[in-house]
């Protein structure tokens, strides 16, 4: 679970709410043209095999990064009416949180709130606005390609369009940060600067974005002759939002933490055995079936 001190969390909220352009990026100005997500199998310059084959040729590099940028912008620019509607609700929720502040309810509270409590506040406000917003916690096991991990995010399930069926809209409050690399090339960093701070969109769009960005990250590391960490691989990033997950309401999460804390407290009290009555309960009276009374003076 991600935790931050009060200064960091307030900077995070202030930064998000101070500029809608930075907050939602292309997502906030997208059109409503028919949604056609680039197929991961039809990328001309975006396939991992092409990234492996591309050498240090400057023209090939320019073409690769230009096409990745075009794909990224095209994917972000297209949107739907339901995504726009939810995006506006998320924007309002964040502004309300910024003006009213957050209170950390974790076991070890952080003064000013933490990222987990921010998700809870946003979820609660979206629920109050009539949305079926829940917290998802994805978990995955390690294998020969990626290490084990877990990730928390918000999701709204919309069923208003009966013909289209159920629509899943993912809300990731720190989307850009998930893909930032300190040692990334200037070309890669240029792609990251296009990303919105907060992602609000369908899972299909998210799947395409992950493919584009992970392909770019692999190309970046290859060009710099650096090892690519397994936590940056395509399968690892997919597991965060598109893998096996557990659905919980933020209210139930808080209640569970309180109950677990109370159970831990009771267990610790039971373990405190005074030296004055140690061994008393081992010597039960044969006829009474209960410990004899002992006066401690």
CSV table of C-alpha atoms in Angstrom, one decimal:
chain,number,residue,atom,x,y,z
A,1,UNK,CA,0.0,0.0,0.0
A,2,UNK,CA,1.3,3.4,-0.9
A,3,UNK,CA,1.9,5.9,1.9
A,4,UNK,CA,3.1,9.5,1.9
A,5,UNK,CA,3.6,12.2,4.5
A,6,UNK,CA,1.4,15.3,4.7
A,7,UNK,CA,3.6,17.5,2.6
A,8,UNK,CA,3.8,15.0,-0.2
A,9,UNK,CA,0.1,14.3,-0.3
A,10,UNK,CA,-0.9,17.9,-0.3
A,11,UNK,CA,1.5,18.7,-3.1
A,12,UNK,CA,0.0,15.7,-5.0
A,13,UNK,CA,-3.5,17.0,-4.6
A,14,UNK,CA,-2.6,20.6,-5.2
A,15,UNK,CA,-0.7,19.7,-8.3
A,16,UNK,CA,-3.6,17.6,-9.7
A,17,UNK,CA,-6.3,20.1,-9.1
A,18,UNK,CA,-4.4,23.3,-10.1
A,19,UNK,CA,-4.3,22.5,-13.8
A,20,UNK,CA,-6.9,20.5,-15.7
A,21,UNK,CA,-4.6,20.3,-18.7
A,22,UNK,CA,-1.9,18.6,-16.6
A,23,UNK,CA,-4.4,16.6,-14.7
A,24,UNK,CA,-6.3,14.9,-17.5
A,25,UNK,CA,-4.2,15.9,-20.6
A,26,UNK,CA,-5.6,14.8,-23.9
A,27,UNK,CA,-8.4,12.9,-22.1
A,28,UNK,CA,-10.0,16.2,-21.2
A,29,UNK,CA,-10.1,17.6,-24.8
A,30,UNK,CA,-10.8,14.4,-26.7
A,31,UNK,CA,-13.5,14.1,-29.4
A,32,UNK,CA,-16.2,11.6,-29.6
A,33,UNK,CA,-15.2,10.0,-32.9
A,34,UNK,CA,-15.7,6.2,-33.3
A,35,UNK,CA,-13.3,4.5,-31.0
A,36,UNK,CA,-10.8,2.3,-32.8
A,37,UNK,CA,-8.0,1.2,-30.5
A,38,UNK,CA,-4.7,0.3,-32.3
A,39,UNK,CA,-4.4,-3.5,-32.3
A,40,UNK,CA,-1.3,-4.6,-30.5
A,41,UNK,CA,-0.7,-7.0,-33.3
A,42,UNK,CA,-0.8,-4.3,-36.0
A,43,UNK,CA,1.7,-1.8,-34.6
A,44,UNK,CA,4.0,-0.9,-37.5
A,45,UNK,CA,6.8,0.4,-35.3
A,46,UNK,CA,5.4,-0.5,-31.9
A,47,UNK,CA,5.9,-4.3,-31.7
A,48,UNK,CA,8.5,-5.6,-29.3
A,49,UNK,CA,10.2,-7.5,-32.1
A,50,UNK,CA,10.7,-4.3,-34.1
A,51,UNK,CA,12.1,-2.7,-31.0
A,52,UNK,CA,14.6,-5.5,-30.7
A,53,UNK,CA,15.5,-5.3,-34.3
A,54,UNK,CA,15.9,-1.5,-34.4
A,55,UNK,CA,19.5,-0.6,-34.0
A,56,UNK,CA,21.1,2.8,-33.4
A,57,UNK,CA,20.3,4.1,-36.8
A,58,UNK,CA,19.1,7.7,-36.3
A,59,UNK,CA,16.4,7.6,-39.0
A,60,UNK,CA,14.9,4.4,-37.6
A,61,UNK,CA,14.9,5.8,-34.1
A,62,UNK,CA,13.2,9.0,-35.3
A,63,UNK,CA,10.6,6.9,-37.1
A,64,UNK,CA,10.0,4.7,-34.1
A,65,UNK,CA,9.5,7.5,-31.6
A,66,UNK,CA,7.4,9.6,-34.0
A,67,UNK,CA,5.0,6.7,-34.6
A,68,UNK,CA,4.8,5.9,-30.9
A,69,UNK,CA,3.9,9.5,-30.2
A,70,UNK,CA,1.3,9.4,-32.9
A,71,UNK,CA,-0.2,6.2,-31.5
A,72,UNK,CA,-0.2,7.5,-28.0
A,73,UNK,CA,-1.9,10.8,-28.9
A,74,UNK,CA,-4.5,9.0,-31.0
A,75,UNK,CA,-5.4,6.6,-28.2
A,76,UNK,CA,-5.7,9.4,-25.6
A,77,UNK,CA,-7.6,11.7,-27.9
A,78,UNK,CA,-10.5,9.5,-28.7
A,79,UNK,CA,-13.1,9.2,-25.9
A,80,UNK,CA,-16.7,8.3,-25.3
A,81,UNK,CA,-19.6,10.1,-23.7
A,82,UNK,CA,-19.5,7.9,-20.6
A,83,UNK,CA,-15.8,8.4,-20.1
A,84,UNK,CA,-16.2,12.2,-20.4
A,85,UNK,CA,-19.1,12.1,-17.9
A,86,UNK,CA,-17.1,10.1,-15.3
A,87,UNK,CA,-14.0,12.2,-15.9
A,88,UNK,CA,-15.9,15.4,-15.0
A,89,UNK,CA,-17.1,13.7,-11.8
A,90,UNK,CA,-13.6,12.6,-10.9
A,91,UNK,CA,-12.3,16.1,-11.5
A,92,UNK,CA,-15.0,17.6,-9.2
A,93,UNK,CA,-14.3,15.0,-6.5
A,94,UNK,CA,-10.6,15.8,-6.5
A,95,UNK,CA,-11.3,19.5,-6.3
A,96,UNK,CA,-13.6,18.9,-3.3
A,97,UNK,CA,-10.9,16.8,-1.6
A,98,UNK,CA,-8.4,19.5,-2.2
A,99,UNK,CA,-10.6,22.2,-0.6
A,100,UNK,CA,-11.7,20.1,2.3
A,101,UNK,CA,-8.6,18.0,2.9
A,102,UNK,CA,-8.3,14.3,3.8
A,103,UNK,CA,-8.0,12.4,7.1
A,104,UNK,CA,-5.9,9.3,7.2
A,105,UNK,CA,-7.8,6.3,8.8
A,106,UNK,CA,-5.0,3.8,8.4
A,107,UNK,CA,-3.5,1.8,11.3
A,108,UNK,CA,-0.5,4.2,11.3
A,109,UNK,CA,-2.2,7.5,10.3
A,110,UNK,CA,-0.3,9.9,8.1
A,111,UNK,CA,-0.9,13.5,9.1
A,112,UNK,CA,-2.8,15.1,6.2
A,113,UNK,CA,-3.7,11.8,4.6
A,114,UNK,CA,-2.1,9.2,2.4
A,115,UNK,CA,-2.7,8.0,-1.2
A,116,UNK,CA,-4.9,5.1,0.0
A,117,UNK,CA,-7.2,7.4,1.9
A,118,UNK,CA,-7.3,9.8,-1.1
A,119,UNK,CA,-8.6,6.9,-3.2
A,120,UNK,CA,-11.2,6.2,-0.5
A,121,UNK,CA,-12.3,9.9,-0.4
A,122,UNK,CA,-12.7,10.0,-4.2
A,123,UNK,CA,-14.5,6.7,-4.2
A,124,UNK,CA,-17.0,7.9,-1.6
A,125,UNK,CA,-17.7,11.1,-3.4
A,126,UNK,CA,-18.3,9.2,-6.7
A,127,UNK,CA,-20.6,6.8,-4.9
A,128,UNK,CA,-22.5,9.8,-3.5
A,129,UNK,CA,-22.8,11.1,-7.1
A,130,UNK,CA,-24.5,7.9,-8.1
A,131,UNK,CA,-21.7,5.9,-9.6
A,132,UNK,CA,-20.9,2.3,-8.8
A,133,UNK,CA,-17.3,3.1,-7.8
A,134,UNK,CA,-15.3,0.5,-6.0
A,135,UNK,CA,-11.7,-0.2,-5.0
A,136,UNK,CA,-9.9,-3.0,-6.8
A,137,UNK,CA,-6.8,-4.7,-5.4
A,138,UNK,CA,-4.9,-6.7,-8.0
A,139,UNK,CA,-2.5,-9.5,-6.9
A,140,UNK,CA,-0.3,-11.7,-9.0
A,141,UNK,CA,2.3,-14.4,-8.3
A,142,UNK,CA,5.8,-14.4,-9.4
A,143,UNK,CA,7.0,-16.5,-12.3
A,144,UNK,CA,10.1,-16.8,-14.5
A,145,UNK,CA,9.3,-13.5,-16.1
A,146,UNK,CA,8.0,-11.1,-13.5
A,147,UNK,CA,8.0,-10.9,-9.6
A,148,UNK,CA,4.9,-11.0,-7.5
A,149,UNK,CA,3.1,-7.8,-6.7
A,150,UNK,CA,-0.1,-6.0,-6.0
A,151,UNK,CA,-1.8,-2.7,-6.9
A,152,UNK,CA,-4.8,-0.7,-5.9
A,153,UNK,CA,-7.0,1.5,-8.1
A,154,UNK,CA,-10.6,2.6,-8.6
A,155,UNK,CA,-13.1,1.4,-11.1
A,156,UNK,CA,-16.6,2.3,-12.1
A,157,UNK,CA,-18.9,-0.3,-13.7
A,158,UNK,CA,-21.5,1.4,-15.9
A,159,UNK,CA,-24.6,-0.4,-17.0
A,160,UNK,CA,-26.6,2.5,-18.3
A,161,UNK,CA,-26.3,1.4,-21.9
A,162,UNK,CA,-28.3,-1.8,-22.1
A,163,UNK,CA,-27.2,-2.5,-25.7
A,164,UNK,CA,-23.5,-2.1,-25.0
A,165,UNK,CA,-23.7,-4.1,-21.8
A,166,UNK,CA,-21.4,-3.6,-18.9
A,167,UNK,CA,-18.6,-0.9,-19.4
A,168,UNK,CA,-15.6,-0.9,-17.0
A,169,UNK,CA,-13.9,2.5,-16.5
A,170,UNK,CA,-10.6,2.5,-14.7
A,171,UNK,CA,-9.6,5.4,-12.5
A,172,UNK,CA,-5.8,5.6,-11.8
A,173,UNK,CA,-4.9,8.7,-9.7
A,174,UNK,CA,-1.2,8.5,-10.4
A,175,UNK,CA,-1.1,7.2,-13.9
A,176,UNK,CA,1.9,9.1,-15.3
A,177,UNK,CA,4.0,8.2,-12.2
A,178,UNK,CA,3.5,4.5,-13.0
A,179,UNK,CA,5.5,4.8,-16.2
A,180,UNK,CA,8.2,7.4,-15.3
A,181,UNK,CA,11.8,6.3,-15.4
A,182,UNK,CA,14.6,8.4,-13.9
A,183,UNK,CA,17.1,7.2,-16.5
A,184,UNK,CA,14.7,7.3,-19.5
A,185,UNK,CA,15.9,8.8,-22.7
A,186,UNK,CA,14.6,12.2,-23.8
A,187,UNK,CA,12.4,10.5,-26.4
A,188,UNK,CA,10.8,8.3,-23.8
A,189,UNK,CA,10.4,11.3,-21.4
A,190,UNK,CA,8.6,13.2,-24.2
A,191,UNK,CA,6.1,10.4,-24.4
A,192,UNK,CA,5.5,10.4,-20.7
A,193,UNK,CA,4.9,14.1,-20.7
A,194,UNK,CA,1.9,13.5,-23.0
A,195,UNK,CA,0.3,11.3,-20.4
A,196,UNK,CA,-2.3,12.6,-18.0
A,197,UNK,CA,-1.6,12.7,-14.3
A,198,UNK,CA,-5.0,10.9,-13.7
A,199,UNK,CA,-6.3,8.3,-16.1
A,200,UNK,CA,-10.1,7.9,-16.4
A,201,UNK,CA,-11.0,5.5,-19.3
A,202,UNK,CA,-12.1,2.2,-20.5
A,203,UNK,CA,-10.0,-0.9,-20.0
A,204,UNK,CA,-9.7,-1.4,-23.8
A,205,UNK,CA,-8.0,2.0,-24.0
A,206,UNK,CA,-5.8,1.3,-21.1
A,207,UNK,CA,-4.7,-2.0,-22.6
A,208,UNK,CA,-3.5,-0.2,-25.7
A,209,UNK,CA,-1.7,2.5,-23.7
A,210,UNK,CA,0.2,-0.1,-21.7
A,211,UNK,CA,1.3,-1.8,-24.9
A,212,UNK,CA,2.6,1.4,-26.4
A,213,UNK,CA,4.4,2.6,-23.3
A,214,UNK,CA,6.0,-0.8,-22.5
A,215,UNK,CA,7.2,-1.1,-26.0
A,216,UNK,CA,8.8,2.3,-25.8
A,217,UNK,CA,10.4,1.5,-22.4
A,218,UNK,CA,12.0,-1.6,-23.8
A,219,UNK,CA,13.3,0.3,-26.8
A,220,UNK,CA,14.7,3.0,-24.5
A,221,UNK,CA,16.5,0.5,-22.3
A,222,UNK,CA,17.9,-1.3,-25.3
A,223,UNK,CA,19.3,1.9,-26.9
A,224,UNK,CA,20.9,2.9,-23.6
A,225,UNK,CA,22.3,-0.7,-23.2
A,226,UNK,CA,20.7,-1.0,-19.8
A,227,UNK,CA,18.8,-3.9,-18.2
A,228,UNK,CA,15.1,-3.5,-18.1
A,229,UNK,CA,13.7,-4.3,-14.7
A,230,UNK,CA,11.0,-7.0,-14.6
A,231,UNK,CA,8.6,-4.5,-12.9
A,232,UNK,CA,8.6,-2.5,-16.2
A,233,UNK,CA,7.7,-5.4,-18.5
A,234,UNK,CA,4.5,-5.5,-20.4
A,235,UNK,CA,3.1,-8.5,-18.4
A,236,UNK,CA,3.8,-6.8,-15.1
A,237,UNK,CA,2.1,-3.6,-16.0
A,238,UNK,CA,-0.9,-5.4,-17.4
A,239,UNK,CA,-1.3,-7.3,-14.2
A,240,UNK,CA,-1.8,-4.1,-12.3
A,241,UNK,CA,-5.1,-3.2,-13.9
A,242,UNK,CA,-6.0,-6.1,-16.2
A,243,UNK,CA,-5.1,-9.2,-14.2
A,244,UNK,CA,-6.8,-11.1,-11.3
A,245,UNK,CA,-8.2,-8.7,-8.8
A,246,UNK,CA,-10.4,-8.5,-5.7
A,247,UNK,CA,-13.3,-6.1,-5.6
A,248,UNK,CA,-14.0,-4.2,-2.3
A,249,UNK,CA,-15.9,-1.1,-1.4
A,250,UNK,CA,-13.7,1.5,0.4
A,251,UNK,CA,-16.1,1.4,3.3
A,252,UNK,CA,-15.6,-2.3,3.8
A,253,UNK,CA,-11.8,-1.9,3.5
A,254,UNK,CA,-11.8,0.6,6.4
A,255,UNK,CA,-14.1,-1.6,8.5
A,256,UNK,CA,-11.9,-4.6,7.9
A,257,UNK,CA,-8.8,-2.7,9.0
A,258,UNK,CA,-10.5,-1.5,12.2
A,259,UNK,CA,-11.7,-5.1,13.0
A,260,UNK,CA,-8.2,-6.5,12.4
A,261,UNK,CA,-6.7,-3.8,14.6
A,262,UNK,CA,-9.1,-4.7,17.4
A,263,UNK,CA,-8.4,-8.4,17.1
A,264,UNK,CA,-4.6,-7.7,17.3
A,265,UNK,CA,-5.2,-5.6,20.4
A,266,UNK,CA,-7.2,-8.3,22.1
A,267,UNK,CA,-4.7,-10.9,21.2
A,268,UNK,CA,-1.8,-8.9,22.7
A,269,UNK,CA,-3.8,-8.4,25.9
A,270,UNK,CA,-4.4,-12.2,26.2
A,271,UNK,CA,-0.6,-12.8,25.8
A,272,UNK,CA,0.2,-10.6,28.8
A,273,UNK,CA,0.5,-13.3,31.5
A,274,UNK,CA,1.4,-11.9,34.9
A,275,UNK,CA,4.0,-13.8,36.9
A,276,UNK,CA,1.6,-13.7,39.8
A,277,UNK,CA,-1.0,-16.0,38.2
A,278,UNK,CA,1.3,-17.9,35.9
A,279,UNK,CA,0.5,-21.6,36.1
A,280,UNK,CA,-2.8,-21.2,38.0
A,281,UNK,CA,-4.9,-22.4,35.0
A,282,UNK,CA,-2.8,-25.5,34.6
A,283,UNK,CA,-3.8,-26.7,38.1
A,284,UNK,CA,-7.6,-27.2,37.8
A,285,UNK,CA,-9.4,-28.7,40.7
A,286,UNK,CA,-10.4,-32.2,39.9
A,287,UNK,CA,-14.0,-31.9,41.2
A,288,UNK,CA,-14.8,-28.3,40.1
A,289,UNK,CA,-13.4,-28.2,36.6
A,290,UNK,CA,-12.4,-24.6,37.0
A,291,UNK,CA,-9.4,-22.7,38.5
A,292,UNK,CA,-9.4,-22.1,42.3
A,293,UNK,CA,-9.6,-18.5,43.5
A,294,UNK,CA,-6.3,-17.0,44.5
A,295,UNK,CA,-6.0,-13.9,46.4
A,296,UNK,CA,-3.0,-11.7,45.5
A,297,UNK,CA,-1.9,-9.5,48.4
